Coordinates of C-alpha atoms and ligand atoms in Angstrom, one line a residue:
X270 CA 6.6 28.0 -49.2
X271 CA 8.5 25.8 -51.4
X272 CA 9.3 22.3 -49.1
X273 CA 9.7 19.6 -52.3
X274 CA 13.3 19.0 -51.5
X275 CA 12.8 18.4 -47.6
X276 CA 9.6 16.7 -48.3
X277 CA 11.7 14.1 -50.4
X278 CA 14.3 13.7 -47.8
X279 CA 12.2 13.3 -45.1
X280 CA 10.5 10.8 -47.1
X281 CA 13.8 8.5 -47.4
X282 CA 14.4 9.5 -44.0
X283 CA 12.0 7.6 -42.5
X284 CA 13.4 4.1 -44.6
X285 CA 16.5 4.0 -42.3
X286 CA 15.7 6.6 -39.4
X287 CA 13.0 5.8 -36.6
X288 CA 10.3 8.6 -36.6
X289 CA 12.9 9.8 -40.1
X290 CA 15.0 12.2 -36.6
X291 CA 17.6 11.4 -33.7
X292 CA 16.3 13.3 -31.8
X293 CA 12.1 12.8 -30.8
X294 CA 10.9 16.8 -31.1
X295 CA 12.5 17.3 -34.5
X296 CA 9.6 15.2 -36.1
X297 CA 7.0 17.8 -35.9
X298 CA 4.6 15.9 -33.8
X299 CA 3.2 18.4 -31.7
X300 CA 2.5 20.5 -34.3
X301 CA 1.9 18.4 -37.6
X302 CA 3.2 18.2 -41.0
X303 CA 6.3 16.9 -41.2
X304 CA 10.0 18.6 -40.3
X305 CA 12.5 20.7 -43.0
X306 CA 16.0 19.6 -43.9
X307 CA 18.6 22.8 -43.1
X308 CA 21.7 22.9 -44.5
X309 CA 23.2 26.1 -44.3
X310 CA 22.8 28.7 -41.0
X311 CA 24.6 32.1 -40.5
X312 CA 23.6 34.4 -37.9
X313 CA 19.8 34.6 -36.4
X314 CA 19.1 32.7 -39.9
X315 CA 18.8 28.8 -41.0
X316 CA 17.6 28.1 -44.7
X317 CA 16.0 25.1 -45.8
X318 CA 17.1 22.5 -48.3
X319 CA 14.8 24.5 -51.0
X320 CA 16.4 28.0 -49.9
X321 CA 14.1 29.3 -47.6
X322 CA 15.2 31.7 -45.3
X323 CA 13.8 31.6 -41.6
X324 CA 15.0 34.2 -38.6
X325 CA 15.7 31.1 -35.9
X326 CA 14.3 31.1 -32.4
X327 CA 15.3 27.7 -31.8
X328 CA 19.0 28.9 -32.0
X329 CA 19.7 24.1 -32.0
X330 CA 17.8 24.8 -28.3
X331 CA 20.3 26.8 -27.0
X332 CA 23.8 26.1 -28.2
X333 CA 24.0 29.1 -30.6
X334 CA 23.7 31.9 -28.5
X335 CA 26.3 33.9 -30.7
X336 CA 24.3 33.4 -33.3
X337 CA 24.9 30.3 -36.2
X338 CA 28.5 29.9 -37.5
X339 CA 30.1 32.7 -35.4
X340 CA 33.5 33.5 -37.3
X341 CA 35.4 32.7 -34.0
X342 CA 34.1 29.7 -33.4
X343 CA 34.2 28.1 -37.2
X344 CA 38.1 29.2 -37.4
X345 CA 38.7 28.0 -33.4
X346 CA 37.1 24.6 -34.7
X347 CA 39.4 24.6 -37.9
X348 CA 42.4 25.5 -36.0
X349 CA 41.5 22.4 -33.1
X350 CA 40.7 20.1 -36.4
X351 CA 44.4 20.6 -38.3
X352 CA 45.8 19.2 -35.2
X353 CA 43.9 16.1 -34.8
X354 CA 40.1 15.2 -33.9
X355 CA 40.8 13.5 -30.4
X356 CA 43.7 12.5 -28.7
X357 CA 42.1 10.1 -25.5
X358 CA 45.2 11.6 -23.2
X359 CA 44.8 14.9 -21.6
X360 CA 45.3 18.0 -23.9
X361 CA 45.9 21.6 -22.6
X362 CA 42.3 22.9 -23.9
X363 CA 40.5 20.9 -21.1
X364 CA 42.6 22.9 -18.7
X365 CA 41.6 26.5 -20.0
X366 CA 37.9 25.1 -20.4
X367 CA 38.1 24.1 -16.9
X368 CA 39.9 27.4 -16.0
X369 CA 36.8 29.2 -17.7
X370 CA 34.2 27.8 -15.7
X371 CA 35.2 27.3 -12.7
X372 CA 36.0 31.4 -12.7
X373 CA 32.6 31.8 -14.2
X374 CA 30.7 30.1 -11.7
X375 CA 31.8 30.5 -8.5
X376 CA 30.0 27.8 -6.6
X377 CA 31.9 25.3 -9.0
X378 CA 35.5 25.0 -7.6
X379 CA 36.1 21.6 -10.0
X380 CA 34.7 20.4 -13.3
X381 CA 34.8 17.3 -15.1
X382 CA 34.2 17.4 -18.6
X383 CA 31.0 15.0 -20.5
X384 CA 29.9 14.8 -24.7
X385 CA 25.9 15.6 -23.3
X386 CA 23.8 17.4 -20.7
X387 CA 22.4 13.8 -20.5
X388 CA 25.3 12.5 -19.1
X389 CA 26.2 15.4 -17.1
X390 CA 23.1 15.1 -15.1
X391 CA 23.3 11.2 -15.0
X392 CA 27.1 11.6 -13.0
X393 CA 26.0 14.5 -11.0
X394 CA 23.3 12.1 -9.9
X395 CA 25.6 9.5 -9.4
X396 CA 27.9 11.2 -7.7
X397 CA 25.3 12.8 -4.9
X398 CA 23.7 9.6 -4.0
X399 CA 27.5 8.1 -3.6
X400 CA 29.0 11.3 -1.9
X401 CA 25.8 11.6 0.5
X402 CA 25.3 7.8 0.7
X403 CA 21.7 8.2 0.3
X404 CA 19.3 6.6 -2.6
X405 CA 16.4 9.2 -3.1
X406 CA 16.4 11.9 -5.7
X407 CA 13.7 15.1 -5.8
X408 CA 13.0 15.9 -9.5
X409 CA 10.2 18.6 -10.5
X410 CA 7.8 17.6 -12.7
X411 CA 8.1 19.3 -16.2
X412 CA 11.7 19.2 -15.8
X413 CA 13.9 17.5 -18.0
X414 CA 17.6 16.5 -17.2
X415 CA 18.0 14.7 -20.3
X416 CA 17.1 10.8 -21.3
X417 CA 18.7 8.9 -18.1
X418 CA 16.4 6.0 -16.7
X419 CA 16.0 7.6 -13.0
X420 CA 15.1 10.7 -14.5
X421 CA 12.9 10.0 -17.2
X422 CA 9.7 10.6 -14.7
X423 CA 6.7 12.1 -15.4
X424 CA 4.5 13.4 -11.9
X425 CA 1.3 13.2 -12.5
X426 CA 0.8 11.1 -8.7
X427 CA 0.7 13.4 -6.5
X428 CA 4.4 14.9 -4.5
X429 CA 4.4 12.3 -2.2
X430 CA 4.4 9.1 -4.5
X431 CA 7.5 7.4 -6.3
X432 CA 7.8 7.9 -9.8
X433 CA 6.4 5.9 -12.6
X434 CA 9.1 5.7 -15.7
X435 CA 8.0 7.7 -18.3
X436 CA 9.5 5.5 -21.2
X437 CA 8.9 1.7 -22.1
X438 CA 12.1 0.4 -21.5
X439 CA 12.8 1.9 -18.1
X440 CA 12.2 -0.6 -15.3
X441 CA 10.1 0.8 -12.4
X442 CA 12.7 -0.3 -9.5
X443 CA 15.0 2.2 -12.0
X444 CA 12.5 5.1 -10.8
X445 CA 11.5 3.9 -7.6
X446 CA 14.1 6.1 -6.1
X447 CA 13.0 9.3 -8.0
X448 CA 10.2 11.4 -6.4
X449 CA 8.7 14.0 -8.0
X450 CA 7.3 17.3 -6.3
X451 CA 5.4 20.6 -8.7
X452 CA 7.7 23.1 -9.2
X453 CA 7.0 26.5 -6.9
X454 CA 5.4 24.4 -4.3
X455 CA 7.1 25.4 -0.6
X456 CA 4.6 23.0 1.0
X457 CA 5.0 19.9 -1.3
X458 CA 9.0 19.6 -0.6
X459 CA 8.6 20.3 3.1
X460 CA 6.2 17.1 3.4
X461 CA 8.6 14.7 0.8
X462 CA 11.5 16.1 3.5
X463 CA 9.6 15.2 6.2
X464 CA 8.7 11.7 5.1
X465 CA 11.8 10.9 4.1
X466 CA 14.0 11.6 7.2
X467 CA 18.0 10.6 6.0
X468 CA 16.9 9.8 2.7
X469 CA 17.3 12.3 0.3
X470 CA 20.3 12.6 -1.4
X471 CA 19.5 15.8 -3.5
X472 CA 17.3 17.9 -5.0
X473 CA 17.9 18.5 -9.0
X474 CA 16.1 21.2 -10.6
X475 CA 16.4 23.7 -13.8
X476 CA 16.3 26.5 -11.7
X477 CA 14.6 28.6 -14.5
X478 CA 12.5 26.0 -15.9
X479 CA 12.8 25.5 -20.0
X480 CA 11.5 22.3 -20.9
X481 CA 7.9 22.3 -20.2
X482 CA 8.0 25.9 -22.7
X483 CA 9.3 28.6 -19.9
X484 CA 8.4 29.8 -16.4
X485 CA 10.2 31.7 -13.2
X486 CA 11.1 30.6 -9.7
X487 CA 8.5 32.6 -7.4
X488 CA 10.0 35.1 -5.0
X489 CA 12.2 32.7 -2.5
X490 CA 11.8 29.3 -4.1
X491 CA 15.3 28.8 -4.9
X492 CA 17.1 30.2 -2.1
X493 CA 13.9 27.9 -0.1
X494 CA 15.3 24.8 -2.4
X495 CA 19.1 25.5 -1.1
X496 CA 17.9 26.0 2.8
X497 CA 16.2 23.3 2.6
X498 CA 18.4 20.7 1.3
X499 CA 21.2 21.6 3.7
X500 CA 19.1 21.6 6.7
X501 CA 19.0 18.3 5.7
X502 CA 22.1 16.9 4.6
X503 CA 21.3 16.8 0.8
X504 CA 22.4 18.5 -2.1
X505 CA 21.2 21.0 -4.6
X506 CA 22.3 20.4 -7.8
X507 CA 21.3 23.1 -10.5
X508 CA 20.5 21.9 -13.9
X509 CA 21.7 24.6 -15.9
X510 CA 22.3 22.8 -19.1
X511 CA 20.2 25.4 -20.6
X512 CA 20.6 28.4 -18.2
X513 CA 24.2 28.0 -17.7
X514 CA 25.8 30.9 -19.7
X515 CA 23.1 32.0 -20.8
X516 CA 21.0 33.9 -18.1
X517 CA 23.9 35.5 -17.1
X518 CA 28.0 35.4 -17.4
X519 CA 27.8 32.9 -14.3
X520 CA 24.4 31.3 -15.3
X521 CA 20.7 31.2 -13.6
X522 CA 23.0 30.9 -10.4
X523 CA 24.4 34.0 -10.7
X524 CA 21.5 35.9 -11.7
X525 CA 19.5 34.4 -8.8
X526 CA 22.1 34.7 -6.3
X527 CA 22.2 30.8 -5.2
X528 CA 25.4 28.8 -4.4
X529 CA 24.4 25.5 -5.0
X530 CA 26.1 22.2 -4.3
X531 CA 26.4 20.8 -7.8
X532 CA 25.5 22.1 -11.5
X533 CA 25.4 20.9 -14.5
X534 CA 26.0 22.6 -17.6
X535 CA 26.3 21.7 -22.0
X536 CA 24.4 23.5 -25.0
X537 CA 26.1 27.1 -24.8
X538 CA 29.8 25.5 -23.5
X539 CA 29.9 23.4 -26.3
X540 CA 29.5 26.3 -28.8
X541 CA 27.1 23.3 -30.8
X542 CA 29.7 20.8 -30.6
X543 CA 28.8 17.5 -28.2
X544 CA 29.6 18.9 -25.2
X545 CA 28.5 18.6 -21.3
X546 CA 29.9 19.0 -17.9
X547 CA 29.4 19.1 -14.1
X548 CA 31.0 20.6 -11.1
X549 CA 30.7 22.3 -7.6
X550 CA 32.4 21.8 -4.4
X551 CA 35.7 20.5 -4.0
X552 CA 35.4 17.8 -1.7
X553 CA 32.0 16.3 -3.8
X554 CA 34.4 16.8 -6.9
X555 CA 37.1 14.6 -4.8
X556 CA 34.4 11.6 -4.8
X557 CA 34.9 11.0 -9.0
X558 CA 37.3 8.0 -9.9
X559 CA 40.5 8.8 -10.0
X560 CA 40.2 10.0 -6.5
X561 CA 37.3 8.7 -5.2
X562 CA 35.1 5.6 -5.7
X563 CA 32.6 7.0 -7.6
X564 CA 32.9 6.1 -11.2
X565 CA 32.6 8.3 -14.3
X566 CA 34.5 8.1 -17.9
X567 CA 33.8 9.0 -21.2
X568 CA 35.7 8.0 -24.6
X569 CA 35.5 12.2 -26.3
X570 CA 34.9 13.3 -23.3
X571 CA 37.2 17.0 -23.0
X572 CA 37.5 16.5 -27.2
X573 CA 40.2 19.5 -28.3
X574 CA 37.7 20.6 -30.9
X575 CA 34.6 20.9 -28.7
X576 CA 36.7 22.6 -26.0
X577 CA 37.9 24.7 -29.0
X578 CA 34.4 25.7 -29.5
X579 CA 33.3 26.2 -26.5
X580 CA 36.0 28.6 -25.4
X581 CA 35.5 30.3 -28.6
X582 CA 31.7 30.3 -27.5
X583 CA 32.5 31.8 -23.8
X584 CA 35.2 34.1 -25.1
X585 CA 33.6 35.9 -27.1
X586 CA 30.4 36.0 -24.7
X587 CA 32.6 38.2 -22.2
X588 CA 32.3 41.0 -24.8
X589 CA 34.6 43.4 -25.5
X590 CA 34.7 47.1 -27.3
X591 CA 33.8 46.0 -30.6
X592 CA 30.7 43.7 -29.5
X593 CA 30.2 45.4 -26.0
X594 CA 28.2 43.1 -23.1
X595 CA 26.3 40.2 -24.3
X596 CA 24.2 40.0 -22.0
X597 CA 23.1 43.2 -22.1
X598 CA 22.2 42.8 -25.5
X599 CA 20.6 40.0 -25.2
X600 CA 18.4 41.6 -21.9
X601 CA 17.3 44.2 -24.5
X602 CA 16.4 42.4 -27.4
X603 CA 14.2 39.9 -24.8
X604 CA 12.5 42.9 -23.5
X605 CA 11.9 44.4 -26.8
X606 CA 10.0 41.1 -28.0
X607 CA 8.3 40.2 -24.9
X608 CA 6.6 44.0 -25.2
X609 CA 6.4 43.4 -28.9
X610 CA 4.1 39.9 -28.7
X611 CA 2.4 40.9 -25.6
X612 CA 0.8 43.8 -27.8
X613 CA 0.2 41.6 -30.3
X614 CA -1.8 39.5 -28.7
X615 CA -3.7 42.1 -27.1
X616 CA -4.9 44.0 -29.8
X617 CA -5.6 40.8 -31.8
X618 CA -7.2 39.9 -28.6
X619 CA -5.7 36.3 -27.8
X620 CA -5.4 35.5 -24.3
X621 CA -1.4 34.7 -23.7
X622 CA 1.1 34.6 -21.0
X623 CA 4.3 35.6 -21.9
X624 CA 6.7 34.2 -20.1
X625 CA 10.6 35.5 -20.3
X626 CA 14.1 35.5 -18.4
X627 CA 16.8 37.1 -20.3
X628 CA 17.2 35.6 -23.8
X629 CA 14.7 32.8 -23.4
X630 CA 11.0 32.8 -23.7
X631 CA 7.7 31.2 -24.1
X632 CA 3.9 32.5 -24.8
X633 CA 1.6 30.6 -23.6
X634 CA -2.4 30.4 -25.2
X635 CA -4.1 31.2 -21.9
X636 CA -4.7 33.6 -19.9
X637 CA -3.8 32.6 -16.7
X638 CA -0.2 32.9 -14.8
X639 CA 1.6 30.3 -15.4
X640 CA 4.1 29.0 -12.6
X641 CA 4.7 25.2 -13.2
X642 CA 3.6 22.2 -15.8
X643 CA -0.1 22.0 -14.4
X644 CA -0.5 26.0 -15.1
X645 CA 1.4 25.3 -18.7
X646 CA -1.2 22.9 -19.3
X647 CA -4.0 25.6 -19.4
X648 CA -2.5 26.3 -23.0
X649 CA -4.4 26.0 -26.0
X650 CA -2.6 23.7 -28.0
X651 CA -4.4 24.0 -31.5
X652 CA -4.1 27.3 -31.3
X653 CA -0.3 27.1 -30.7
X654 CA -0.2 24.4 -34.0
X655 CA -2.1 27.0 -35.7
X656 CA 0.0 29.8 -34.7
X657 CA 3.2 27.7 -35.3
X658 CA 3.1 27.4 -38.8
X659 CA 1.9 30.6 -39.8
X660 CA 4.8 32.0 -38.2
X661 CA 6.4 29.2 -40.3
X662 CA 5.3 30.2 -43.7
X663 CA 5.9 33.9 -43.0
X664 CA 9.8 33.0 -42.4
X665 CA 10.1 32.6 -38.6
X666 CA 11.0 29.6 -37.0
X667 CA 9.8 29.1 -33.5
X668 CA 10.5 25.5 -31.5
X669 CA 8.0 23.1 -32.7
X670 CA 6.1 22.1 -29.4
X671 CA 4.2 24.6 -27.5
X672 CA 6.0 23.0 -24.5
X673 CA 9.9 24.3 -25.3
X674 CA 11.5 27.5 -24.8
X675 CA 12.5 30.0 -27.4
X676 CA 15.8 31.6 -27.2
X677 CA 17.4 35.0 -28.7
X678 CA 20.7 34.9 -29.7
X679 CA 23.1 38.3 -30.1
X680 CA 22.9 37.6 -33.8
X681 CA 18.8 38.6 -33.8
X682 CA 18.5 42.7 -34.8
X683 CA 16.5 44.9 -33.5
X684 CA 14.8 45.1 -36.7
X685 CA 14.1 41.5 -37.1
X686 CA 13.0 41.2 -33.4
X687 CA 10.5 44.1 -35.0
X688 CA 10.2 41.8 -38.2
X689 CA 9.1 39.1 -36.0
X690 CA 6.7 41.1 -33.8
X691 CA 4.8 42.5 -36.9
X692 CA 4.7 38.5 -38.4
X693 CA 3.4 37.9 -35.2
X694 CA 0.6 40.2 -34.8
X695 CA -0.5 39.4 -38.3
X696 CA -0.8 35.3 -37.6
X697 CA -2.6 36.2 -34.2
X698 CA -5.3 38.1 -35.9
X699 CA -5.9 34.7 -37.8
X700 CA -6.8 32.2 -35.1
Ligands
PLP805 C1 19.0 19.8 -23.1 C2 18.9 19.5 -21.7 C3 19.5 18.4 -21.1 C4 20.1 17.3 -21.9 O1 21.2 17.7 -22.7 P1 21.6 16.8 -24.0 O2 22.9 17.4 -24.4 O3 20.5 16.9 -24.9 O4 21.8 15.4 -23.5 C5 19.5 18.3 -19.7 N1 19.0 19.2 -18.9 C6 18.4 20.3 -19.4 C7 17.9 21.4 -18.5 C8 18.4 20.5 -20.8 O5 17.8 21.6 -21.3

């Protein structure tokens, strides 16, 4: 495959760019070699800079579960554009956003508008810890709420201990309020509970987890999570930047059947504009500035041509006669590679898990279950590198770290899940 033109760019990238991306996982470091330039998507496609053609399972992490450059959205995003880019007063697209979630989600009865799922999650922090009037946070290790100081905590010392900041840059008293418990561990959240009697503010989680690759709550743990924290006075806050939309119509909440306290949601409601936002109960809601004395702003923050997008995006993910039920669809194109790959791997003999809920996915290189970030890291992850880029070559792009979720959008056929499958058990045979 071809790369001269990305090579070149990536080159003069790295002059003016740290690490030549702005964003870390772009640069390929996981797997090696360096990244491609895209410049054109359509569909379940992206091609290169040079005119390769790859079917996309990165979908930009989630956003572009329609598919890339979904007719309604580019002519909702021209329409917003002719009438200007951003007007900083209130414009009547925030309300039907608004509108849109709240009768989506039924555990979120207000919704404030945010550019990222970074700061989404940093105000829904905020706001817990001033609407409960408590300091201390429970975060599961391997789950990732975006780049904000308190969060940025890897585990790694046992459930009981404070966090350690996982960056240079973040001062330890920033952490020292985070604890960190394994994910799909009943015992582990009991004992922080215990130990820390009128402390906790909340719990935030990614109820399906998608940022250490992709595994399940067990039987219980979630609806354990919400009993939990209101036997105690704290909140659940579901991360569901990633799930939100995208597990079901009313997000890894609905699906799962949990109510809880605060969410947090971007990538599909922005329709791949900047877009991020969090909501739940009224009288939380009620603690934000204007109202209340918890404060939270934001310059673009409700900007008409991401809300544009985004309703575009959520629309059109309701279905209708023509495209029928998204979800649906995208249930049976998961299934249909999940059964595909596990095969694969099978008759080539490579031990992996395959993990999937809905549209997203991962396949892990081991053979054993894997439930949390200490199972994941069972993986074999020069096996993954390997597999990576023969997938690569043969035209399918898969997320470059064997720790990140794939997703399927409505755009991916039947025959190039098939495609994909055949690539697949080709490249497994190899390693
Ligand atoms: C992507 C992601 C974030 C951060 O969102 P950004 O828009 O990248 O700031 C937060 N939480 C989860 C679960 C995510 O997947």
């Amino acid at each position: 495959m071809n790369r001269t033109q990305s090579e070149s760019l990536f080159a003069e990238a790295l002059k003016y760019i740290p690490g030549g991306v702005n964003s870390p996982v772009r640069a390929f470091r996981a797997v090696g070699g360096n990244p491609f330039f895209v410049n054109r998507a359509g569909g379940s496609k992206i091609w290169d800079v040079d005119g390769n053609e790859l079917i996309d399972y990165v979908c930009t992490w989630g956003p572009a579960i329609l598919g890339h450059a979904h007719p309604k959205i580019i002519s909702a995003v021209k329409t917003a554009a002719e009438f200007g880019t951003s007007f900083g007063i209130p414009n009547p697209l925030e309300v039907t956003m608004a509108k849109m979630i709240c009768e989506r989600v039924p555990s979120v009865k207000k919704i404030r508008m945010t550019s990222s799922g970074t700061e989404a999650c940093m105000s829904a922090i905020r706001l817990a810890r001033g609407f409960t009037r408590r300091d201390k946070i429970i975060k599961f290790d391997g789950c990732y709420h975006g780049h904000v100081d308190s969060l940025l905590v890897r585990a790694g010392s046992g459930a009981l201990t404070f966090g350690h900041p996982d960056s240079a840059g973040v001062p330890a008293a920033f952490t020292s309020h985070t604890i960190v418990a394994p994910y799909n561990d009943f015992e582990a959240i009991k004992n922080i509970f215990a130990a820390n009697k009128n402390e906790i503010a909340g719990i935030i989680v990614e109820p399906v987890p998608g940022n250490a690759g992709l595994y399940l709550p067990q039987p219980g743990y979630l609806e354990f999570l919400s009993e939990i924290t209101k036997s105690h006075g704290a909140l659940l806050i579901f991360d569901e930047v990633m799930t939100g939309f995208r597990l079901a119509r009313g997000g890894a909440q609905e699906r799962f059947g949990i109510t809880p306290d605060l969410s947090t949601f971007g990538k599909v409601i922005g329709g791949g504009l900047p877009v991020g936002a969090f909501g739940g109960r009224a009288e939380i809601m009620d603690y934000l500035a204007p109202l209340g004395p918890v404060y939270q702003a934001g310059t673009l923050s409700g900007n008409p041509i991401a809300m544009a997008a985004g309703i575009a995006n959520l629309d059109e993910l309701n279905g209708n006669a023509e495209s029928g039920n998204a979800y649906a669809l995208l249930e049976e194109r998961g299934a249909q590679l999940e059964a595909g790959m596990k095969d694969a791997a099978k008759s080539a003999g490579v031990p992996v898990t395959f993990n999937r809920c809905g549209s997203m996915f991962c396949g892990y290189f081991t053979g054993v279950p894997v439930h949390n970030v200490a199972d994941a890291m069972h993986s074999d992850r020069e096996r993954f590198k390997k597999f990576f880029h023969g997938m690569l070559d043969a035209g399918v792009y898969l997320a470059p770290s064997q720790f990140e979720a794939g997703f399927i959008s409505t755009a991916h056929t039947a025959v190039e899940i098939e495609q994909t499958v055949r690539v697949a058990a080709r490249v497994l045979r190899t390693l």
